[in-house]
XYZ file of C-alpha atoms in Angstrom:
767
model
C 0.000 0.000 0.000
C 1.399 3.431 -0.949
C 2.152 6.069 1.700
C -0.731 8.159 0.365
C -3.234 5.320 0.667
C -1.877 4.401 4.088
C -2.173 7.995 5.229
C -5.731 8.262 3.905
C -6.730 5.061 5.699
C -5.281 6.370 8.968
C -7.153 9.647 8.519
C -10.420 7.797 7.835
C -9.854 5.733 10.994
C -9.541 8.982 12.928
C -12.730 10.348 11.343
C -14.515 7.138 12.393
C -13.170 7.539 15.944
C -14.307 11.169 16.145
C -17.792 10.262 14.890
C -17.926 7.500 17.512
C -17.147 10.120 20.178
C -19.810 12.424 18.718
C -22.376 9.621 18.910
C -21.542 9.072 22.595
C -21.883 12.783 23.349
C -25.139 12.910 21.384
C -26.550 10.048 23.431
C -25.706 11.825 26.701
C -27.170 15.097 25.469
C -30.381 13.448 24.260
C -30.826 11.912 27.722
C -30.152 15.271 29.374
C -32.503 17.008 26.919
C -35.282 14.542 27.679
C -34.861 15.023 31.440
C -34.843 18.796 31.033
C -37.950 18.742 28.863
C -39.810 16.694 31.463
C -38.591 19.088 34.161
C -39.801 22.141 32.197
C -43.192 20.542 31.496
C -43.548 19.618 35.176
C -42.603 23.130 36.293
C -45.150 24.696 33.928
C -47.861 22.267 35.031
C -47.286 22.868 38.747
C -46.293 26.546 38.521
C -49.165 27.909 40.620
C -49.139 24.998 43.055
C -45.520 25.794 43.940
C -46.208 29.504 44.482
C -47.500 30.856 47.773
C -50.297 33.306 46.917
C -51.522 35.591 49.690
C -52.760 39.137 49.069
C -54.320 39.913 52.437
C -51.484 42.006 53.921
C -48.739 44.153 52.362
C -46.040 41.771 53.658
C -47.941 38.832 52.150
C -48.095 40.618 48.775
C -44.311 41.134 48.839
C -43.790 37.470 49.758
C -46.106 36.406 46.901
C -44.217 38.557 44.404
C -40.903 37.076 45.539
C -42.295 33.551 45.248
C -43.592 34.256 41.732
C -40.248 35.737 40.685
C -38.282 32.792 42.070
C -40.476 30.248 40.315
C -40.393 32.169 37.014
C -36.595 32.464 37.163
C -36.251 28.734 37.811
C -38.494 27.953 34.835
C -36.634 30.437 32.615
C -33.258 28.972 33.600
C -34.388 25.415 32.793
C -35.806 26.561 29.427
C -32.567 28.392 28.555
C -30.500 25.342 29.478
C -32.788 23.133 27.398
C -32.325 25.503 24.446
C -28.543 25.424 24.922
C -28.562 21.632 24.844
C -30.608 21.795 21.637
C -27.994 24.082 20.035
C -25.202 21.697 21.086
C -27.074 18.817 19.451
C -27.391 20.787 16.193
C -23.636 21.426 16.152
C -22.878 17.748 16.824
C -25.150 16.785 13.933
C -23.193 19.090 11.607
C -19.877 17.757 12.924
C -20.991 14.189 12.341
C -21.426 14.914 8.636
C -18.117 16.775 8.304
C -16.092 16.801 11.543
C -13.266 18.983 10.261
C -11.705 20.378 7.115
C -8.090 21.019 8.039
C -5.102 19.698 9.916
C -1.797 21.243 10.878
C 1.083 19.540 12.690
C 2.782 22.135 14.871
C 6.073 21.689 16.718
C 6.305 24.334 19.400
C 9.754 25.744 20.147
C 11.387 23.921 23.085
C 8.991 20.951 22.651
C 9.982 17.530 21.325
C 6.622 16.289 20.057
C 4.366 17.749 17.383
C 0.748 18.597 18.133
C -1.783 17.397 15.577
C -4.435 20.098 15.318
C -7.658 19.338 13.471
C -9.831 22.333 12.621
C -13.627 22.389 12.142
C -16.660 24.629 12.600
C -16.738 23.973 16.351
C -14.529 22.580 19.104
C -14.960 19.002 20.315
C -13.338 17.456 23.397
C -12.761 13.763 23.956
C -15.030 11.736 26.230
C -12.906 12.653 29.285
C -13.020 16.367 28.368
C -9.215 16.487 28.500
C -7.993 16.773 24.915
C -9.290 18.553 21.839
C -10.347 16.233 19.044
C -11.333 19.300 16.968
C -10.380 22.960 17.383
C -12.883 25.696 16.558
C -11.773 27.587 13.442
C -11.888 30.780 15.512
C -9.462 29.557 18.197
C -6.107 31.442 18.250
C -4.134 28.353 17.214
C -6.391 27.877 14.155
C -5.013 31.115 12.745
C -1.910 29.113 11.827
C -3.959 27.197 9.274
C -5.164 30.318 7.489
C -2.089 32.547 7.712
C 0.956 30.305 7.326
C 2.549 27.787 4.994
C 4.660 24.896 6.366
C 7.741 26.301 8.068
C 8.303 28.794 10.874
C 5.067 30.176 12.301
C 3.595 31.799 15.424
C 0.230 32.686 16.912
C -0.965 35.007 19.655
C -2.613 33.902 22.882
C -3.588 35.744 26.068
C -0.297 34.625 27.605
C 1.749 35.888 24.644
C 3.236 34.688 21.356
C 3.691 30.948 20.757
C 6.350 30.254 18.124
C 7.274 27.031 16.384
C 7.174 25.209 13.071
C 4.335 23.875 10.930
C 5.532 20.522 9.621
C 2.322 19.535 7.809
C -0.739 21.297 6.419
C -3.531 19.078 5.176
C -7.019 19.822 3.846
C -10.035 17.531 3.755
C -13.354 17.243 2.006
C -15.501 15.060 4.279
C -19.127 14.263 3.527
C -21.396 11.960 5.556
C -18.393 10.895 7.607
C -16.325 9.778 4.601
C -13.174 11.456 3.263
C -13.928 12.450 -0.331
C -10.740 14.428 -0.867
C -7.467 15.005 0.973
C -4.688 17.403 -0.028
C -1.337 18.345 1.468
C -0.563 21.928 0.613
C 1.946 24.689 1.077
C -0.580 27.529 0.731
C -3.614 28.484 2.771
C -6.246 26.724 0.719
C -5.260 24.495 -2.154
C -6.833 25.054 -5.559
C -8.257 21.522 -5.497
C -10.429 22.286 -2.473
C -11.509 25.681 -3.851
C -12.263 24.205 -7.274
C -14.652 21.719 -5.688
C -16.248 24.352 -3.444
C -16.697 26.914 -6.220
C -17.605 24.624 -9.091
C -20.978 23.643 -7.624
C -24.333 25.201 -8.445
C -25.369 28.423 -6.751
C -27.321 28.040 -3.523
C -30.429 29.871 -2.334
C -28.508 30.804 0.820
C -24.935 31.920 1.294
C -22.758 29.165 2.710
C -20.114 29.318 5.422
C -16.592 29.650 4.004
C -14.622 28.468 7.049
C -13.056 25.634 5.047
C -11.872 27.964 2.270
C -10.952 31.193 4.067
C -8.028 32.843 2.312
C -5.207 34.639 4.081
C -6.435 38.095 3.052
C -9.988 37.213 4.178
C -8.606 36.001 7.500
C -7.169 39.480 8.132
C -10.722 40.834 7.939
C -12.172 38.105 10.136
C -9.636 38.325 12.981
C -9.151 42.092 13.024
C -9.758 43.210 16.615
C -8.020 46.596 16.723
C -9.699 48.784 14.111
C -12.589 51.008 15.139
C -13.312 51.481 11.433
C -12.398 48.665 9.053
C -12.936 49.381 5.351
C -12.965 46.430 2.981
C -12.723 47.185 -0.744
C -13.375 43.865 -2.450
C -13.915 43.203 -6.124
C -17.050 41.343 -7.213
C -16.988 37.752 -5.970
C -14.020 38.255 -3.634
C -15.904 36.878 -0.622
C -16.100 40.142 1.325
C -19.645 39.526 2.598
C -18.830 35.938 3.540
C -15.713 37.156 5.357
C -17.804 39.773 7.197
C -20.239 37.118 8.440
C -17.325 34.932 9.545
C -15.974 38.069 11.265
C -19.214 38.417 13.207
C -18.988 34.744 14.229
C -15.351 35.220 15.234
C -16.054 38.309 17.357
C -18.959 36.581 19.100
C -16.635 33.651 19.877
C -13.696 35.823 20.913
C -15.786 38.096 23.161
C -18.524 35.637 24.093
C -18.707 36.905 27.681
C -19.470 40.490 26.645
C -20.926 40.331 23.125
C -24.218 38.845 21.992
C -26.415 38.934 18.896
C -28.240 42.070 20.113
C -24.960 44.039 20.247
C -24.292 43.583 16.521
C -26.234 45.230 13.680
C -25.905 44.506 9.968
C -27.217 46.898 7.314
C -27.895 44.830 4.188
C -28.890 46.247 0.784
C -32.388 44.729 0.559
C -34.683 42.115 2.184
C -33.826 39.514 -0.476
C -30.147 39.751 0.441
C -31.008 39.508 4.150
C -32.756 36.209 3.422
C -29.825 35.057 1.287
C -27.286 35.428 4.130
C -29.574 34.367 6.995
C -28.210 30.827 7.201
C -24.487 31.550 7.671
C -24.350 32.353 11.396
C -26.729 29.542 12.478
C -24.579 27.168 10.386
C -21.677 28.178 12.637
C -23.669 27.724 15.821
C -24.267 31.455 16.386
C -27.565 33.324 16.597
C -28.400 35.719 13.777
C -27.589 39.325 14.612
C -29.948 42.262 14.142
C -30.394 42.682 10.394
C -32.109 45.592 8.741
C -31.846 47.742 5.667
C -30.814 51.379 5.917
C -34.227 52.259 4.452
C -36.051 50.451 7.273
C -33.770 52.098 9.821
C -34.602 55.552 8.444
C -38.342 54.772 8.329
C -38.246 53.745 12.014
C -36.430 56.943 12.945
C -38.557 59.330 10.887
C -41.929 57.788 11.755
C -45.096 57.348 9.751
C -45.803 60.986 8.924
C -44.128 60.738 5.517
C -44.116 58.447 2.527
C -40.410 57.742 2.061
C -38.989 56.930 -1.344
C -36.804 53.813 -1.376
C -33.350 53.819 -2.988
C -34.769 51.457 -5.621
C -37.547 53.929 -6.463
C -34.932 56.656 -6.744
C -32.942 54.382 -9.073
C -36.004 53.794 -11.249
C -36.567 57.554 -11.421
C -32.964 58.163 -12.487
C -33.043 55.460 -15.169
C -36.605 55.642 -16.470
C -37.980 59.153 -15.823
C -35.519 61.211 -17.868
C -38.378 63.019 -19.640
C -39.834 64.470 -16.418
C -39.843 68.292 -16.489
C -37.988 68.616 -13.151
C -35.504 65.827 -13.944
C -32.383 67.991 -14.195
C -33.201 69.880 -10.978
C -33.934 66.625 -9.154
C -30.546 65.246 -10.271
C -28.816 68.383 -8.975
C -30.798 68.038 -5.736
C -29.657 64.418 -5.357
C -26.075 65.483 -5.918
C -26.150 68.314 -3.382
C -28.178 66.571 -0.673
C -25.799 63.617 -0.760
C -22.862 65.850 0.153
C -21.349 67.089 3.387
C -21.958 70.635 2.100
C -25.706 70.118 2.675
C -24.961 68.836 6.180
C -23.163 72.135 6.849
C -26.196 74.089 5.628
C -28.488 72.129 7.970
C -26.139 72.861 10.870
C -26.159 76.564 9.910
C -29.978 76.487 9.882
C -30.097 74.748 13.287
C -27.823 77.459 14.676
C -30.289 80.061 13.332
C -33.157 78.193 15.045
C -31.588 78.739 18.455
C -32.926 82.284 18.348
C -36.233 81.897 16.481
C -38.522 80.054 14.077
C -38.889 76.540 15.527
C -42.486 75.509 14.829
C -44.698 73.961 17.506
C -48.164 72.389 17.631
C -51.217 73.265 19.704
C -52.036 70.843 22.470
C -55.770 70.365 22.107
C -58.381 68.332 23.894
C -61.998 67.820 22.819
C -61.673 70.514 20.129
C -60.330 73.001 22.665
C -56.750 74.334 22.706
C -55.331 73.718 26.176
C -51.846 75.056 25.468
C -51.283 77.021 22.273
C -48.272 76.706 19.980
C -47.571 80.392 20.649
C -47.348 79.714 24.407
C -44.954 76.831 23.774
C -42.891 79.018 21.415
C -42.639 81.804 23.989
C -41.666 79.418 26.776
C -39.015 77.714 24.616
C -37.364 80.982 23.612
C -37.553 82.346 27.160
C -35.037 79.686 28.197
C -31.321 80.424 28.295
C -29.800 80.658 24.790
C -26.739 78.724 25.944
C -28.818 75.566 26.537
C -28.676 73.137 23.583
C -31.923 72.820 21.611
C -32.610 69.142 22.591
C -32.038 70.026 26.270
C -34.447 72.932 25.983
C -37.001 70.572 24.441
C -36.680 68.371 27.512
C -37.361 71.372 29.782
C -40.382 72.330 27.660
C -41.674 68.752 27.917
C -41.480 68.871 31.727
C -43.245 72.225 31.771
C -46.015 70.924 29.507
C -46.558 67.870 31.701
C -47.081 70.145 34.706
C -49.491 72.301 32.722
C -51.406 69.205 31.633
C -51.690 68.089 35.238
C -53.529 71.336 35.981
C -55.880 70.855 32.999
C -56.463 67.256 34.039
C -57.763 68.426 37.422
C -59.962 71.023 35.698
C -61.519 68.448 33.383
C -62.327 65.963 36.142
C -65.570 67.614 37.204
C -67.023 68.154 33.717
C -70.097 66.375 32.377
C -68.287 64.395 29.652
C -66.322 62.546 32.348
C -69.451 61.086 33.920
C -70.589 59.931 30.471
C -67.343 58.003 30.161
C -67.685 56.644 33.726
C -70.957 54.999 32.741
C -69.096 53.060 30.026
C -66.525 51.539 32.429
C -66.433 47.785 33.009
C -67.529 45.950 36.155
C -63.961 45.485 37.427
C -63.345 49.258 37.460
C -66.496 49.834 39.490
C -65.569 47.063 41.915
C -62.073 48.463 42.412
C -63.473 51.971 43.033
C -66.018 50.587 45.502
C -63.385 48.842 47.631
C -61.156 51.918 47.592
C -64.044 54.133 48.704
C -64.845 51.801 51.619
C -61.361 52.199 53.049
C -62.154 55.581 54.606
C -64.265 56.530 57.644
C -66.995 58.231 55.632
C -70.700 57.441 55.938
C -72.585 55.746 53.119
C -73.252 59.030 51.309
C -69.609 60.024 51.650
C -68.478 56.683 50.350
C -70.683 57.041 47.279
C -69.219 60.489 46.582
C -65.724 59.105 47.067
C -66.484 56.239 44.686
C -67.612 58.708 41.993
C -64.499 60.811 42.594
C -62.262 57.754 42.155
C -64.039 56.785 38.930
C -63.785 60.334 37.543
C -60.051 60.459 38.297
C -59.550 57.094 36.602
C -61.314 58.227 33.417
C -59.462 61.531 33.171
C -56.106 59.912 33.961
C -56.594 57.373 31.208
C -57.594 60.004 28.633
C -54.761 62.373 29.523
C -52.138 59.606 29.689
C -52.095 59.419 25.881
C -51.388 63.164 25.613
C -48.654 62.879 28.241
C -47.029 60.030 26.328
C -47.004 62.116 23.142
C -45.467 65.041 25.003
C -42.684 62.798 26.301
C -42.069 61.860 22.664
C -41.806 65.583 21.790
C -44.840 65.433 19.506
C -45.511 69.073 20.391
C -42.621 70.017 18.057
C -43.611 70.465 14.408
C -40.411 69.031 12.936
C -41.603 68.844 9.323
C -42.902 72.435 9.305
C -39.604 73.624 10.749
C -37.629 71.630 8.182
C -39.770 73.112 5.423
C -38.732 76.626 6.509
C -35.187 75.710 5.482
C -36.459 75.688 1.889
C -39.111 78.415 2.018
C -38.125 81.277 4.345
C -34.401 81.024 5.049
C -31.289 81.755 3.032
C -27.935 80.120 3.820
C -24.855 82.315 4.045
C -23.444 80.779 0.907
C -26.183 79.487 -1.389
C -25.187 76.632 -3.681
C -25.934 76.704 -7.389
C -29.613 76.098 -8.251
C -30.521 76.452 -4.557
C -33.840 78.207 -5.234
C -34.914 75.519 -7.717
C -33.930 72.771 -5.287
C -35.867 74.528 -2.517
C -39.006 74.822 -4.628
C -38.924 71.118 -5.535
C -38.278 70.060 -1.922
C -41.027 72.266 -0.480
C -43.496 70.724 -2.932
C -42.533 67.203 -1.799
C -42.830 68.165 1.871
C -46.294 69.633 1.230
C -47.287 66.229 -0.154
C -45.928 64.526 2.999
C -43.313 62.868 0.841
C -39.562 62.469 1.398
C -37.283 61.582 -1.471
C -34.462 59.136 -0.773
C -31.904 61.963 -0.866
C -33.949 63.863 1.767
C -34.549 60.951 4.160
C -31.123 60.938 5.842
C -30.926 64.758 6.067
C -34.416 64.889 7.589
C -33.519 62.353 10.287
C -30.269 64.225 10.954
C -32.233 67.475 11.311
C -34.785 65.802 13.584
C -31.940 64.609 15.801
C -30.544 68.139 16.033
C -33.943 69.375 17.199
C -35.057 66.580 19.502
C -31.812 64.760 20.286
C -30.432 61.660 18.594
C -31.774 58.289 19.676
C -28.304 56.744 19.772
C -28.324 53.019 20.445
C -25.441 52.567 22.868
C -26.033 48.816 23.049
C -24.647 48.378 19.508
C -20.980 47.419 19.791
C -20.362 46.496 16.147
C -22.060 47.809 13.002
C -21.536 46.093 9.649
C -22.524 47.898 6.448
C -22.613 45.844 3.272
C -22.582 47.489 -0.160
C -21.151 50.554 1.560
C -20.217 52.113 -1.770
C -23.932 52.853 -2.268
C -24.062 55.187 0.745
C -23.648 58.909 0.248
C -21.278 61.013 2.311
C -24.274 62.506 4.141
C -25.739 59.088 4.931
C -22.467 57.888 6.322
C -22.101 61.048 8.426
C -25.594 60.392 9.834
C -24.591 56.830 10.719
C -21.483 58.111 12.516
C -23.649 60.502 14.554
C -26.167 57.778 15.450
C -23.497 55.243 16.417
C -20.742 57.428 17.892
C -19.161 54.722 20.068
C -19.661 51.761 17.739
C -16.959 49.862 15.871
C -17.763 49.625 12.171
C -16.910 47.340 9.293
C -17.695 48.722 5.832
C -17.741 46.364 2.879
C -18.125 47.282 -0.734
C -16.794 47.566 -4.228
C -16.323 50.954 -5.829
C -16.875 49.225 -9.194
C -20.468 48.499 -8.142
C -21.500 51.968 -6.943
C -24.774 51.853 -8.863
C -26.685 54.613 -7.069
C -26.517 58.215 -8.104
C -24.135 60.537 -6.223
C -22.503 57.902 -4.062
C -18.949 57.952 -5.393
C -18.132 61.486 -4.237
C -16.665 61.593 -0.711
C -17.471 57.874 -0.484
C -16.420 56.076 2.722
C -14.648 53.425 0.643
C -12.242 56.032 -0.740
C -9.638 56.684 1.980
C -8.455 60.115 0.753
C -11.906 61.573 1.548
C -12.305 59.653 4.785
C -11.948 61.957 7.808
C -11.963 59.150 10.385
C -9.049 56.930 11.328
C -9.428 53.593 9.619
C -7.738 50.494 8.343
C -8.289 49.461 4.731
C -8.063 45.929 3.383
C -8.330 45.289 -0.349
C -9.481 41.980 -1.838
C -8.456 41.712 -5.480
C -9.148 38.082 -6.377
C -12.593 37.127 -7.696
C -13.696 33.604 -6.750
C -17.313 33.721 -7.909
C -16.990 33.737 -11.673
C -14.960 31.569 -14.018
C -11.643 32.894 -15.245
C -13.228 33.679 -18.625
C -16.055 35.790 -17.133
C -13.667 37.672 -14.835
C -11.226 38.470 -17.643
C -14.114 39.768 -19.756
C -15.699 41.946 -17.040
C -12.480 43.513 -15.800
C -12.029 45.031 -19.281
C -14.770 47.573 -18.531
C -14.650 47.673 -14.711
C -15.422 51.261 -13.623
C -12.694 51.683 -10.992
C -8.960 51.335 -11.052
C -8.747 48.467 -8.557
C -6.720 45.422 -9.557
C -8.896 42.379 -10.366
C -7.402 38.883 -10.361
C -9.184 35.882 -11.844
C -9.273 32.585 -9.978
C -8.110 29.646 -12.086
C -11.505 28.032 -12.666
C -12.154 27.590 -16.346
C -15.457 27.677 -18.202
C -17.082 29.002 -21.338
C -16.405 32.486 -22.648
C -19.234 35.006 -22.170
C -21.499 34.914 -25.218
C -22.855 37.890 -27.134
C -25.997 37.024 -29.083
C -26.886 39.658 -31.652
C -30.507 40.320 -32.648
C -31.527 42.242 -35.752
C -34.825 43.219 -34.172
C -37.058 42.615 -31.146
C -39.181 39.990 -32.910
C -36.692 37.195 -32.326
C -36.040 38.131 -28.682
C -38.662 35.811 -27.182
C -37.402 32.766 -29.087
C -33.747 33.581 -28.347
C -34.336 33.943 -24.594
C -36.358 30.715 -24.398
C -33.678 28.786 -26.300
C -30.902 30.092 -24.070
C -32.820 29.314 -20.861
C -33.683 25.770 -22.000
C -30.061 25.136 -22.989
C -28.836 26.300 -19.575
C -31.422 24.118 -17.816
C -30.266 21.110 -19.858
C -26.722 21.780 -18.676
C -27.942 21.336 -15.098
C -27.982 24.922 -13.873
C -30.582 25.533 -11.176
C -30.513 29.314 -10.755
C -30.773 31.242 -14.005
C -31.210 35.007 -13.729
C -32.519 37.303 -16.425
C -31.043 40.533 -15.110
C -32.583 43.707 -16.488
C -31.514 47.309 -16.251
C -34.778 48.537 -14.702
C -37.896 47.195 -13.032
C -39.870 48.331 -16.081
C -37.711 46.179 -18.373
C -37.932 43.198 -15.998
C -41.746 43.448 -16.075
C -41.676 43.531 -19.888
C -39.473 40.422 -20.025
C -41.617 38.640 -17.440
C -44.788 39.355 -19.425
C -43.076 38.269 -22.644
C -42.021 34.859 -21.270
C -44.500 34.060 -18.491
C -46.590 31.716 -20.640
C -43.546 29.920 -22.070
C -41.298 29.466 -19.034
C -41.815 28.870 -15.326
C -40.551 32.274 -14.185
C -40.277 33.966 -10.794
C -40.291 37.747 -10.756
C -38.183 39.425 -8.089
C -39.079 42.928 -6.915
C -38.543 45.147 -3.895
C -41.090 43.155 -1.884
C -39.391 39.771 -2.487
C -38.113 38.469 0.843
C -36.702 35.043 -0.053
C -34.353 33.756 -2.724
C -35.584 30.645 -4.539
C -34.035 28.449 -7.203
C -35.407 28.580 -10.727
C -35.588 31.109 -13.548
C -35.606 34.571 -12.010
C -36.349 37.927 -13.608
C -35.086 40.946 -11.695
C -33.595 44.452 -12.014
C -29.845 44.672 -11.504
C -30.005 46.655 -8.265
C -31.818 43.776 -6.527
C -29.137 41.304 -7.643
C -26.452 43.044 -5.568
C -24.429 40.578 -3.479
C -26.171 37.493 -4.909
C -24.717 34.946 -7.334
C -26.399 32.766 -9.944
C -25.310 29.732 -11.950
C -26.013 31.605 -15.170
C -26.924 35.170 -16.065
C -28.711 36.376 -19.192
C -28.876 40.076 -20.023
C -32.069 40.319 -22.151
C -30.928 43.506 -23.870
C -27.345 44.637 -23.362
C -27.849 47.526 -25.782
C -29.953 49.354 -23.150
C -26.738 50.299 -21.311
C -26.002 53.385 -23.384
C -24.267 56.040 -21.251
C -21.161 56.178 -19.076
C -23.239 56.252 -15.870
C -24.547 52.778 -16.816
C -21.051 51.284 -16.497
C -21.439 50.236 -12.844
C -24.875 48.732 -13.587
C -23.556 46.697 -16.503
C -20.493 45.536 -14.563
C -22.649 44.544 -11.575
C -25.087 42.573 -13.753
C -22.318 40.639 -15.529
C -20.430 39.761 -12.327
C -23.432 37.964 -10.792
C -22.659 34.951 -13.034
C -20.760 31.981 -11.641
C -20.536 29.725 -14.708
C -22.285 31.235 -17.749
C -22.863 34.787 -18.996
C -25.043 35.432 -22.050
C -25.694 38.917 -23.395
C -28.460 39.515 -25.913
C -28.244 42.732 -27.904
C -31.155 43.740 -30.127
C -29.556 46.929 -31.441
C -25.964 48.004 -31.835
C -23.360 46.425 -29.560
C -23.195 47.765 -25.992
C -20.415 50.353 -25.588
C -18.901 48.431 -22.671
C -18.733 45.120 -24.527
C -16.900 46.982 -27.282
C -14.162 47.853 -24.753
C -13.427 44.168 -24.096
C -10.848 42.420 -26.326
C -12.571 40.229 -28.915
C -10.788 37.132 -27.619
C -12.527 37.477 -24.202
C -16.034 36.702 -25.476
C -17.769 34.678 -28.171
C -20.192 36.093 -30.736
C -23.209 34.011 -31.700
């Protein structure tokens, strides 16, 4: 038997041994889980029997509350422990299928014997809990596997640096407990393993990349020092995957102080959120708080406005060029995305310290209790040196006192007794017992009972007004913001300022906020009422960060002032208008201290697709192709639109016959995607993806390019490449083409797309 076969047999024996140990641990955990479940069921069943309930005396009430709390805490603890056991069982199940993916033999300096370190998605101890059978990929020693070739190496621990020599690095592909592939390598991840991982069909969810993490990705994952980490990664470089592994690593590294609620991820759209939702659970971690920046803004602004989404703004830019205000709107987008507009808002807020903040009447039953003029006068009577949000707090306290007076005045009015008559039996009973507590005679008790009921009604009615006052609803934020565009002139007016103001004021009158106004409005609201900073957020991750404007990023910095941030993006894919100026991914315009990591190698697409797309990539970043070969991108020319339907059907059927499971017809706009869907819906089993699509499914998908961001498909068809006609379409076209893993087909009904013409003829095939 050759050394290779002998080695493989020994490794399979070890896999069998590890699975045997997993089975033993599973058996113990199942027994423990069963006992815990019975215990929880028993506790729930006998909850009230085990609680001493006595409400006769104050001391008895306190004792009852303590008994309830103790019993509830016991039940909660058992349920948590049962859930923890369930999570451990899930991890063991995953380990049983593929216990580990890597091995390094490490000889520590001053030691005589090598340590054999096997690395997997989670740690596993032997049955005596003495030795590690598997090391978690996030453990300090596992960094050797990702960062070093055989030879001298070192890793950091709490105690200091451990130095030594890697004498062997081995990689495995294990499925259902059987070794399917085994490679000894001198680099981080051998091409053989990557070829197998990347050559498969696209999945409906992003997969964990722990087995194929590259050295440059590992720098992102294990970075613990940077308050602001900027990752510029070309399409398909694994930046999003690395970010999710980074979250898992940080939650492992700081597990005593960091949990899923302390981490927030801004993703580009709900479809993408669904696409990445499986990665952290696959690694045994809970999903962190995921939202889109749009949803975050909507929550902060409230329901008083209809807020345009970035996708609606994109559709306007691409499809509404004939609108009469189009050029002014484009200038407005440009200006309101800049830090110059932020300065104008701050200048306006400074002006508001002396006058012009708008307030609302506080009314009750069609009667003004406290007028907006009274509130205005009180606000501006306060010391000018007090910050506006602090003055608002003082006004709120004053208003609550004033309301207390009006509440007492209202108590004796006729409408209150009408409401008393509508109260339920329990309210009457409670009032009766309270009235009996005094030394009054029967008539006095009846009067007291009515008094108690009147107070209860008025308190309930006024409590809603008090709650709104605590939320500063007495401030007319939108009317004040509108004054910025109607009655105030900045010290240095930008070009077309009057036209921009007129357009904005019209939108505000319609209770509508454009996407370029949403972030500025929330920023302005924070300056008036105080920012609702979430201090519980320790880490913020922003994917597709190149699509954020300078103003939006400045808002984020103000809302999360003490939060560490990781920004991920690709300047080549900055598809939204006015996002490349002062962009956070461009260090020279970045005013905050940061560390920048660049990923230049594309793993998603075949070498042929990558070499084609980098010919017209918008930026100047280096793009390296991974050595995975496939067909050249194909350009299919059409003399007219009549043959489009037949051509698209033929291409889709051919791709299906090849075995591809996710085929995307990526269109420039939503309007075009609807046209293509209607054209083919009776001939093919299509799924249309729009802004409301929340889950990614296999099949033939029709979608606009901006909803394909961050997602990959087996094959991509561009139904009409000739629609990309101007320089500003370059990022859109590049983004659409780089979604393809294995096949890229471009149909062109008119003259050849200007970007395809930039690619050397040898990089694509013409049909």
